[in-house]
């Protein structure tokens, strides 16, 4: 049987980082549906993130995206976050929106474009210094659409050169998190298409370079928990970008499409010591038609529920069944944990943290949603066009 006090302690210590961009307007390739009360500045995004942390108790950091969250004084922004019980988390670079990046950023055939992209990545490290952030998250849309369009191996050389320059700029306590995505927007080759490519570059760079696993960035049927287990074993799993997919990079709420997959992933995290090894648990989602803050609260709760079930796996019984070749018995141990209703346990955890046991209901009753609709009138809403 699991040690319930130990399970509660693990759940209380877990932290889920929310993304600044999830509080703004987003959409599909066809339409961005603006919502009333959406933040108009990075500060208002932090105000909303503080609400998520208030009602969940486990969302103390907020990831920034540059230039979407560019400000004049990043130290002041960090202080603004601290005054609201938050810290600034990963700094996400953006080398995919400028026209110059049509044929790539750090892998572009033009050295001038590559220099522009590298300068932005180094700027992001400067921002990390100012905010006290630990992690720099890198995702590249770079790739090709047609055979022969560019030299595949040469693009890897250019990528390695840029990553090395950024790695050398990192401080002692800072990390580089290299994300991968198997397709989109490039369709023939993507320069960082899978965990193996990301791992190979990180392995060559050194211990401050680790892999970020975005749960929506895999082909259908990919065994993500195997990837997680292997990267944990090699001490190269740095972070998750949690979301859900049905078809491609759908960026839906984590646990919405396949909660059993999220449980399986979190079991490997628990089994591999990932809850205490510095792995960052970040959300990377776009709330296109659902209200932003409640969707983020629900997502944090989904991560908590999957984690609680993973912590309840009877690992002694599982190991015994595995040693004995009891295929059905071993599977049953996992399924017993997965089928456990952990909501009462999490309600107890929240009460012990001094917060409402029902985060969704508490937020609904807080009046914050009505307040921001009334107050955030005028100005430019945060978000991206499509």
Coordinates of C-alpha atoms in Angstrom, one line a residue, residues 6-330:
X6 CA 4.2 10.7 1.6
X7 CA 1.8 11.0 -1.3
X8 CA 0.4 14.2 0.2
X9 CA 3.8 15.6 0.7
X10 CA 4.8 15.0 -2.9
X11 CA 1.6 16.6 -4.2
X12 CA 2.1 19.6 -2.0
X13 CA 5.6 20.1 -3.3
X14 CA 4.8 19.7 -7.0
X15 CA 4.8 22.9 -9.0
X16 CA 3.1 23.5 -12.4
X17 CA 4.4 26.4 -14.4
X18 CA 1.7 28.3 -16.4
X19 CA 2.5 30.1 -19.7
X20 CA 1.9 33.8 -20.1
X21 CA 0.6 33.3 -23.6
X22 CA -2.3 31.0 -22.5
X23 CA -3.9 34.0 -20.8
X24 CA -4.1 36.0 -24.0
X25 CA -6.1 35.5 -27.2
X26 CA -5.2 32.7 -29.5
X27 CA -6.8 30.6 -32.2
X28 CA -6.5 28.4 -35.2
X29 CA -5.1 29.2 -38.6
X30 CA -8.5 30.5 -39.5
X31 CA -9.6 32.8 -36.7
X32 CA -8.7 34.2 -33.3
X33 CA -11.7 34.5 -31.0
X34 CA -11.1 37.5 -28.7
X35 CA -12.5 37.2 -25.2
X36 CA -13.6 40.1 -22.9
X37 CA -11.2 40.7 -20.0
X38 CA -8.1 39.3 -21.7
X39 CA -4.8 40.9 -20.4
X40 CA -3.4 43.9 -22.2
X41 CA 0.1 43.7 -20.8
X42 CA 2.6 41.2 -19.2
X43 CA 1.6 42.6 -15.8
X44 CA -2.0 41.8 -16.4
X45 CA -1.0 38.3 -17.4
X46 CA 0.7 37.9 -14.1
X47 CA -2.4 39.2 -12.3
X48 CA -4.3 36.3 -13.9
X49 CA -1.6 33.8 -13.1
X50 CA -1.7 34.9 -9.5
X51 CA -5.3 33.9 -9.4
X52 CA -4.4 30.4 -10.7
X53 CA -1.8 30.0 -8.0
X54 CA -4.2 31.3 -5.4
X55 CA -6.8 28.7 -6.2
X56 CA -4.6 25.7 -6.9
X57 CA -1.6 26.4 -4.6
X58 CA 0.8 24.7 -6.9
X59 CA 1.3 27.2 -9.8
X60 CA 4.0 29.6 -8.5
X61 CA 5.9 30.4 -11.7
X62 CA 5.0 31.9 -15.1
X63 CA 6.8 31.3 -18.3
X64 CA 7.5 34.3 -20.5
X65 CA 7.6 34.5 -24.3
X66 CA 9.8 37.0 -26.0
X67 CA 8.9 39.3 -27.8
X68 CA 5.3 38.7 -26.8
X69 CA 6.2 39.7 -23.2
X70 CA 8.9 42.3 -23.9
X71 CA 9.1 45.1 -21.3
X72 CA 11.6 47.9 -20.7
X73 CA 12.6 46.7 -17.2
X74 CA 12.6 42.9 -16.6
X75 CA 13.8 43.4 -13.1
X76 CA 10.7 45.4 -12.3
X77 CA 8.6 42.7 -14.0
X78 CA 10.2 40.1 -11.7
X79 CA 9.4 42.3 -8.7
X80 CA 5.8 42.7 -9.9
X81 CA 5.5 38.9 -10.0
X82 CA 7.1 38.5 -6.6
X83 CA 4.6 41.0 -5.1
X84 CA 1.8 38.7 -6.3
X85 CA 3.4 35.5 -4.9
X86 CA 4.9 34.4 -8.2
X87 CA 8.3 34.0 -9.9
X88 CA 9.2 34.3 -13.5
X89 CA 9.9 30.9 -15.0
X90 CA 11.3 29.8 -18.4
X91 CA 12.1 32.3 -21.0
X92 CA 10.8 31.2 -24.4
X93 CA 12.5 32.4 -27.5
X94 CA 10.7 33.3 -30.7
X95 CA 12.5 32.8 -34.0
X96 CA 9.5 31.8 -36.1
X97 CA 7.3 34.9 -36.6
X98 CA 9.5 37.3 -38.6
X99 CA 9.4 37.3 -42.4
X100 CA 13.2 36.7 -42.4
X101 CA 12.6 33.2 -41.0
X102 CA 10.6 31.9 -43.9
X103 CA 13.5 29.5 -44.8
X104 CA 14.6 29.0 -41.2
X105 CA 16.3 30.9 -38.4
X106 CA 19.5 29.4 -36.9
X107 CA 19.6 26.9 -39.8
X108 CA 18.8 29.5 -42.6
X109 CA 21.2 29.4 -45.5
X110 CA 21.9 33.1 -45.1
X111 CA 24.4 33.9 -42.4
X112 CA 22.8 37.3 -41.8
X113 CA 19.5 35.7 -40.9
X114 CA 21.3 33.2 -38.7
X115 CA 23.1 36.0 -36.9
X116 CA 19.7 37.8 -36.3
X117 CA 18.3 34.6 -34.8
X118 CA 21.3 34.0 -32.6
X119 CA 21.3 37.5 -31.3
X120 CA 17.7 37.0 -30.2
X121 CA 18.6 33.8 -28.4
X122 CA 21.4 35.6 -26.6
X123 CA 19.0 38.4 -25.7
X124 CA 16.8 35.9 -24.1
X125 CA 19.7 34.8 -21.8
X126 CA 20.2 38.5 -20.9
X127 CA 16.5 38.5 -19.9
X128 CA 17.1 35.4 -17.8
X129 CA 19.8 37.2 -16.0
X130 CA 17.5 40.1 -15.2
X131 CA 14.5 38.0 -14.2
X132 CA 16.4 35.3 -12.3
X133 CA 15.0 32.6 -14.6
X134 CA 16.6 29.2 -14.7
X135 CA 15.5 27.9 -18.0
X136 CA 15.8 29.0 -21.6
X137 CA 13.4 27.1 -23.8
X138 CA 14.2 26.8 -27.5
X139 CA 11.8 25.6 -30.2
X140 CA 12.7 26.0 -33.9
X141 CA 10.2 25.9 -36.7
X142 CA 13.2 25.4 -39.0
X143 CA 12.9 22.9 -41.8
X144 CA 12.2 22.4 -45.5
X145 CA 9.1 21.6 -47.6
X146 CA 10.7 20.0 -50.6
X147 CA 13.5 17.5 -51.3
X148 CA 16.6 19.3 -52.4
X149 CA 15.5 22.6 -50.9
X150 CA 18.5 22.7 -48.6
X151 CA 21.4 20.5 -47.4
X152 CA 20.0 18.4 -44.5
X153 CA 23.4 17.8 -42.9
X154 CA 24.5 21.4 -43.3
X155 CA 21.4 22.6 -41.5
X156 CA 22.4 20.3 -38.5
X157 CA 25.8 21.9 -38.5
X158 CA 24.3 25.4 -38.4
X159 CA 22.0 24.3 -35.6
X160 CA 24.9 22.9 -33.6
X161 CA 26.9 26.0 -34.0
X162 CA 24.1 28.2 -32.7
X163 CA 23.3 26.0 -29.8
X164 CA 26.9 25.9 -28.8
X165 CA 27.1 29.7 -28.8
X166 CA 24.0 30.0 -26.6
X167 CA 25.3 27.2 -24.3
X168 CA 28.5 29.0 -23.7
X169 CA 26.6 32.1 -22.7
X170 CA 24.5 30.4 -20.0
X171 CA 25.3 31.0 -16.4
X172 CA 26.3 28.3 -13.9
X173 CA 22.7 27.8 -12.6
X174 CA 21.0 28.2 -16.0
X175 CA 19.8 25.5 -18.4
X176 CA 18.9 25.2 -22.0
X177 CA 15.8 23.2 -22.8
X178 CA 15.6 22.0 -26.4
X179 CA 12.1 21.2 -27.6
X180 CA 11.3 19.0 -30.7
X181 CA 8.3 18.7 -33.0
X182 CA 8.0 16.1 -35.7
X183 CA 6.3 18.4 -38.3
X184 CA 4.7 21.8 -38.8
X185 CA 5.3 24.3 -40.2
X186 CA 7.9 22.4 -42.3
X187 CA 6.6 19.3 -43.9
X188 CA 9.5 17.5 -45.6
X189 CA 12.2 17.9 -43.0
X190 CA 12.1 19.5 -39.6
X191 CA 15.5 20.3 -38.1
X192 CA 14.6 19.1 -34.6
X193 CA 11.9 16.6 -35.3
X194 CA 12.2 14.1 -32.4
X195 CA 13.6 13.4 -29.0
X196 CA 16.6 11.6 -30.5
X197 CA 17.7 14.6 -32.4
X198 CA 17.2 16.9 -29.4
X199 CA 19.0 14.4 -27.2
X200 CA 22.0 14.1 -29.5
X201 CA 22.5 17.8 -29.5
X202 CA 22.1 18.1 -25.8
X203 CA 24.4 15.2 -25.1
X204 CA 27.2 16.9 -27.2
X205 CA 26.6 20.3 -25.5
X206 CA 26.9 19.2 -21.9
X207 CA 24.9 18.9 -18.6
X208 CA 23.2 22.3 -18.8
X209 CA 21.4 21.2 -22.0
X210 CA 18.3 19.0 -21.6
X211 CA 15.3 17.9 -23.6
X212 CA 11.8 19.4 -23.3
X213 CA 9.0 16.9 -24.1
X214 CA 5.9 18.6 -25.5
X215 CA 3.2 15.9 -25.1
X216 CA 1.5 17.2 -28.3
X217 CA 4.6 16.9 -30.5
X218 CA 4.5 13.3 -31.4
X219 CA 3.2 11.1 -34.2
X220 CA 0.0 9.2 -33.5
X221 CA 0.7 6.1 -31.4
X222 CA 4.0 7.3 -30.1
X223 CA 4.9 5.8 -26.7
X224 CA 5.7 9.1 -24.9
X225 CA 6.2 7.4 -21.5
X226 CA 9.0 5.3 -23.1
X227 CA 10.7 8.5 -24.2
X228 CA 10.3 10.0 -20.7
X229 CA 11.7 6.9 -19.0
X230 CA 14.7 6.9 -21.3
X231 CA 15.5 10.6 -20.9
X232 CA 15.1 10.3 -17.1
X233 CA 17.5 7.3 -17.1
X234 CA 20.0 9.4 -19.0
X235 CA 19.4 12.5 -16.8
X236 CA 18.4 14.5 -19.9
X237 CA 14.8 15.2 -19.2
X238 CA 14.6 18.9 -18.4
X239 CA 11.0 19.8 -18.8
X240 CA 7.5 19.0 -20.1
X241 CA 5.2 21.2 -22.1
X242 CA 1.9 19.7 -21.1
X243 CA -1.0 19.7 -23.5
X244 CA -3.3 17.3 -25.4
X245 CA -3.7 16.3 -29.0
X246 CA -6.2 14.5 -31.1
X247 CA -4.6 15.0 -34.5
X248 CA -1.5 17.1 -34.5
X249 CA -0.2 19.9 -32.3
X250 CA -3.6 20.7 -31.0
X251 CA -2.5 22.5 -27.8
X252 CA -5.6 21.4 -26.0
X253 CA -5.9 21.1 -22.2
X254 CA -3.5 18.5 -20.7
X255 CA -5.3 15.3 -19.9
X256 CA -8.3 16.2 -22.0
X257 CA -7.7 13.9 -24.9
X258 CA -6.1 10.9 -23.2
X259 CA -6.0 11.1 -19.4
X260 CA -4.6 7.5 -19.3
X261 CA -1.6 8.6 -21.3
X262 CA -1.0 11.4 -18.8
X263 CA -1.1 8.9 -16.0
X264 CA 1.3 6.6 -17.7
X265 CA 3.7 9.5 -18.3
X266 CA 3.5 10.6 -14.7
X267 CA 4.1 7.1 -13.4
X268 CA 7.4 7.0 -15.3
X269 CA 8.2 10.4 -13.8
X270 CA 7.5 9.2 -10.3
X271 CA 9.3 5.9 -10.9
X272 CA 12.4 7.7 -12.4
X273 CA 12.6 10.3 -9.6
X274 CA 11.5 13.1 -11.8
X275 CA 9.4 14.8 -9.1
X276 CA 12.6 15.7 -7.2
X277 CA 15.2 16.0 -9.9
X278 CA 14.5 19.5 -11.2
X279 CA 12.2 18.5 -14.1
X280 CA 10.0 21.5 -14.9
X281 CA 6.3 20.8 -15.4
X282 CA 5.0 23.5 -17.7
X283 CA 1.8 24.0 -19.5
X284 CA 1.9 25.0 -23.2
X285 CA -1.7 25.4 -24.3
X286 CA -3.9 27.7 -26.3
X287 CA -7.4 28.3 -25.0
X288 CA -9.3 29.3 -28.1
X289 CA -12.9 28.8 -27.2
X290 CA -12.9 28.1 -23.5
X291 CA -12.4 30.8 -20.8
X292 CA -8.7 31.2 -20.1
X293 CA -8.2 31.2 -16.4
X294 CA -10.7 28.3 -15.6
X295 CA -9.1 26.3 -18.3
X296 CA -5.6 26.8 -16.8
X297 CA -6.9 25.9 -13.3
X298 CA -8.5 22.7 -14.7
X299 CA -5.3 21.8 -16.5
X300 CA -3.3 22.2 -13.3
X301 CA -5.8 20.0 -11.6
X302 CA -5.5 17.4 -14.3
X303 CA -1.8 17.2 -13.8
X304 CA -2.3 16.9 -10.0
X305 CA -4.8 14.0 -10.5
X306 CA -2.5 12.1 -12.8
X307 CA 0.3 12.6 -10.4
X308 CA -1.7 11.5 -7.5
X309 CA -2.7 8.3 -9.3
X310 CA 0.9 7.7 -10.3
X311 CA 2.0 8.1 -6.6
X312 CA -0.6 5.6 -5.5
X313 CA 0.8 2.7 -7.7
X314 CA 1.8 -0.1 -5.4
X315 CA 5.3 -0.4 -6.6
X316 CA 6.2 -3.4 -4.5
X317 CA 3.3 -5.3 -5.8
X318 CA 4.1 -4.2 -9.3
X319 CA 7.7 -5.3 -9.0
X320 CA 6.7 -8.7 -7.6
X321 CA 4.3 -9.3 -10.5
X322 CA 6.9 -8.2 -13.0
X323 CA 9.6 -10.5 -11.5
X324 CA 7.1 -13.4 -11.6
X325 CA 6.1 -12.8 -15.2
X326 CA 2.5 -12.1 -14.1
X327 CA 1.4 -10.1 -17.1
X328 CA -2.2 -9.5 -16.0
X329 CA -1.3 -9.0 -12.4
X330 CA 1.2 -6.3 -13.2

